[in-house]
Structures are given as C-alpha cells and as structure tokens.
PDB file of C-alpha atoms in Angstrom:
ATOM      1  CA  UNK G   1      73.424  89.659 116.386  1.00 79.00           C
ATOM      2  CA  UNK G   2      74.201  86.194 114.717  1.00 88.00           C
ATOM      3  CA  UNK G   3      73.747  85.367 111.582  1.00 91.00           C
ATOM      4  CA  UNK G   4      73.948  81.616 110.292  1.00 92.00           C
ATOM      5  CA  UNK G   5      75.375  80.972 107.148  1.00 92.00           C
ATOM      6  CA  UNK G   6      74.573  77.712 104.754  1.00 92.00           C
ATOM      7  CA  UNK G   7      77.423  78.243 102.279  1.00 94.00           C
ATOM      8  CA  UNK G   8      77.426  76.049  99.012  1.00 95.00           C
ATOM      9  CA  UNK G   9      80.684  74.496  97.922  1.00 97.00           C
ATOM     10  CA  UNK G  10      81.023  77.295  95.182  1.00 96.00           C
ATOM     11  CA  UNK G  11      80.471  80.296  98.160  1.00 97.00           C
ATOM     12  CA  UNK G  12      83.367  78.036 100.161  1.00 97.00           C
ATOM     13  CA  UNK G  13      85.987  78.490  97.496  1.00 98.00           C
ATOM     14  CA  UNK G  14      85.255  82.004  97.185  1.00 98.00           C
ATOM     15  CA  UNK G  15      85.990  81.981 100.983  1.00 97.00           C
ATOM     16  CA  UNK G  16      89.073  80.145 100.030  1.00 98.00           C
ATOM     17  CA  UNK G  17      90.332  82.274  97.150  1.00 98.00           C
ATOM     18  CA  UNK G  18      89.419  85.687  99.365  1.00 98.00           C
ATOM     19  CA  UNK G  19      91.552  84.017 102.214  1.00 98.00           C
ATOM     20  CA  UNK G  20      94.536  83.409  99.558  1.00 98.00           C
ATOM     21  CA  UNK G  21      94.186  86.756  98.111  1.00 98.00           C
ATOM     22  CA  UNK G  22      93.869  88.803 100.910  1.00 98.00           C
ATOM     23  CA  UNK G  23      97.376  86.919 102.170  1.00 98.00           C
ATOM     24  CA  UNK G  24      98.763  88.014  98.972  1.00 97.00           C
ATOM     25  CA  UNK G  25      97.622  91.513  99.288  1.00 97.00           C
ATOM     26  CA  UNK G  26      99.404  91.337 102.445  1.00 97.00           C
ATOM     27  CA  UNK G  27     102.739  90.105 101.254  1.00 97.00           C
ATOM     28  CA  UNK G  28     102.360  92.286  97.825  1.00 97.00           C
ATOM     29  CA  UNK G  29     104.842  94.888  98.070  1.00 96.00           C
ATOM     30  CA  UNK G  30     103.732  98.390  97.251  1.00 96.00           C
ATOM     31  CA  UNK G  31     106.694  98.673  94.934  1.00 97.00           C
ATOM     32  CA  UNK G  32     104.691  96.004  93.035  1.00 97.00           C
ATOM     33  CA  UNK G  33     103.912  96.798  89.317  1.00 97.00           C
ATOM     34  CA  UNK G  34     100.374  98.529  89.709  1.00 97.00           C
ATOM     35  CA  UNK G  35      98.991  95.559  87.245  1.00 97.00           C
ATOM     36  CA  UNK G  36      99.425  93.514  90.198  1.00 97.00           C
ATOM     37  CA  UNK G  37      97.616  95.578  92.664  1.00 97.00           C
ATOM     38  CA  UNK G  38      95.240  96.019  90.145  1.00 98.00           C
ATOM     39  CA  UNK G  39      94.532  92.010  89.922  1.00 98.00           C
ATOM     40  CA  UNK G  40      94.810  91.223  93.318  1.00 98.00           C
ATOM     41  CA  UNK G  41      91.954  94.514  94.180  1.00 98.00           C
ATOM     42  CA  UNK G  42      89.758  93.294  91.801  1.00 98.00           C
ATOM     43  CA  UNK G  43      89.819  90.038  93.061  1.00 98.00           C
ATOM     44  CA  UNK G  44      89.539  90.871  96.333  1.00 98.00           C
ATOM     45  CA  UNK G  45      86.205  93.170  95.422  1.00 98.00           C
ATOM     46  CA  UNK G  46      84.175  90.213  93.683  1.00 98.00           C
ATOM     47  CA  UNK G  47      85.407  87.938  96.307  1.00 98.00           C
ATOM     48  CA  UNK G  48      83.790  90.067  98.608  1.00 98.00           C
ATOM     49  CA  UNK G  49      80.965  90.814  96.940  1.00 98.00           C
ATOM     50  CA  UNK G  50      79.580  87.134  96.366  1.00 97.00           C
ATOM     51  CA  UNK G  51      80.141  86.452 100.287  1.00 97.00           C
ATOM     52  CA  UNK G  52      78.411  89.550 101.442  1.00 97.00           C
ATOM     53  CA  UNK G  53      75.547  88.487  99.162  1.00 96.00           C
ATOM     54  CA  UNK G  54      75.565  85.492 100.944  1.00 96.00           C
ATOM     55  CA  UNK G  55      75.517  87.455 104.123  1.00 96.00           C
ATOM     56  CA  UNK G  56      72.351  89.236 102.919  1.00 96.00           C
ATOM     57  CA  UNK G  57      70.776  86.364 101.963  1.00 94.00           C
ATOM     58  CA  UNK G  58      71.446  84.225 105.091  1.00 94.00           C
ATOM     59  CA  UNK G  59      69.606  87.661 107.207  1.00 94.00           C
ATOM     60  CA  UNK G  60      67.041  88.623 104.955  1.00 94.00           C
ATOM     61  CA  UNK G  61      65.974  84.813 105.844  1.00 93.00           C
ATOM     62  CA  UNK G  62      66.488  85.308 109.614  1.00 92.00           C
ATOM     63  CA  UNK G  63      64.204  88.010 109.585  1.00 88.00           C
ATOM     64  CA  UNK G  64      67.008  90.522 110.132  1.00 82.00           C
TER      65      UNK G  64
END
C-alpha cells in the first residue's frame, strides 16, 4: 500500500525535531538522569503522534 503525504511546514519540523530526538535517544546513555529519558520519551510520543495523524489523514483521504 502507498500512502501520499502533503505535509505542511509545521508537520515538516515535527519530522525534523522527531529525526533529532530519536538521534538523541540513541546517543542518550541509559546511565542518563531519568529526567532526561523522561524529556526525550515525551518528546518522542507527541512527535509521533502529530505525524501519525498526518498519516491518518493522508489515508482516510485515499480511501484507505
């Protein structure tokens, strides 16, 4: 299945700032203070969130 995606410039920075924390989940220690999991998790989860909304929106439209 394909899906096409029209992001807006806001959904692209999300893209961008998922990218960038995702990278710095990867990097973070897990000796990290748990604050900083914390941040970086909850980041990652609205990132996420907002893009797979996007996702549903772009194949509700498709008919899929």
């Amino acid at each position: 299945m394909q899906i096409i995606l029209d992001l807006t410039e806001h959904q692209l920075d999300i893209l961008d700032q998922f990218r960038k924390l995702y990278a710095e989940h990867q990097a973070t220690p897990a000796s990290a203070p748990p604050l900083v999991h914390q941040r970086i998790h909850s980041g990652l989860t609205t990132c996420a969130q907002i893009l797979a909304e996007a996702v549903d929106k772009a194949a509700r439209a498709q008919g899929r």
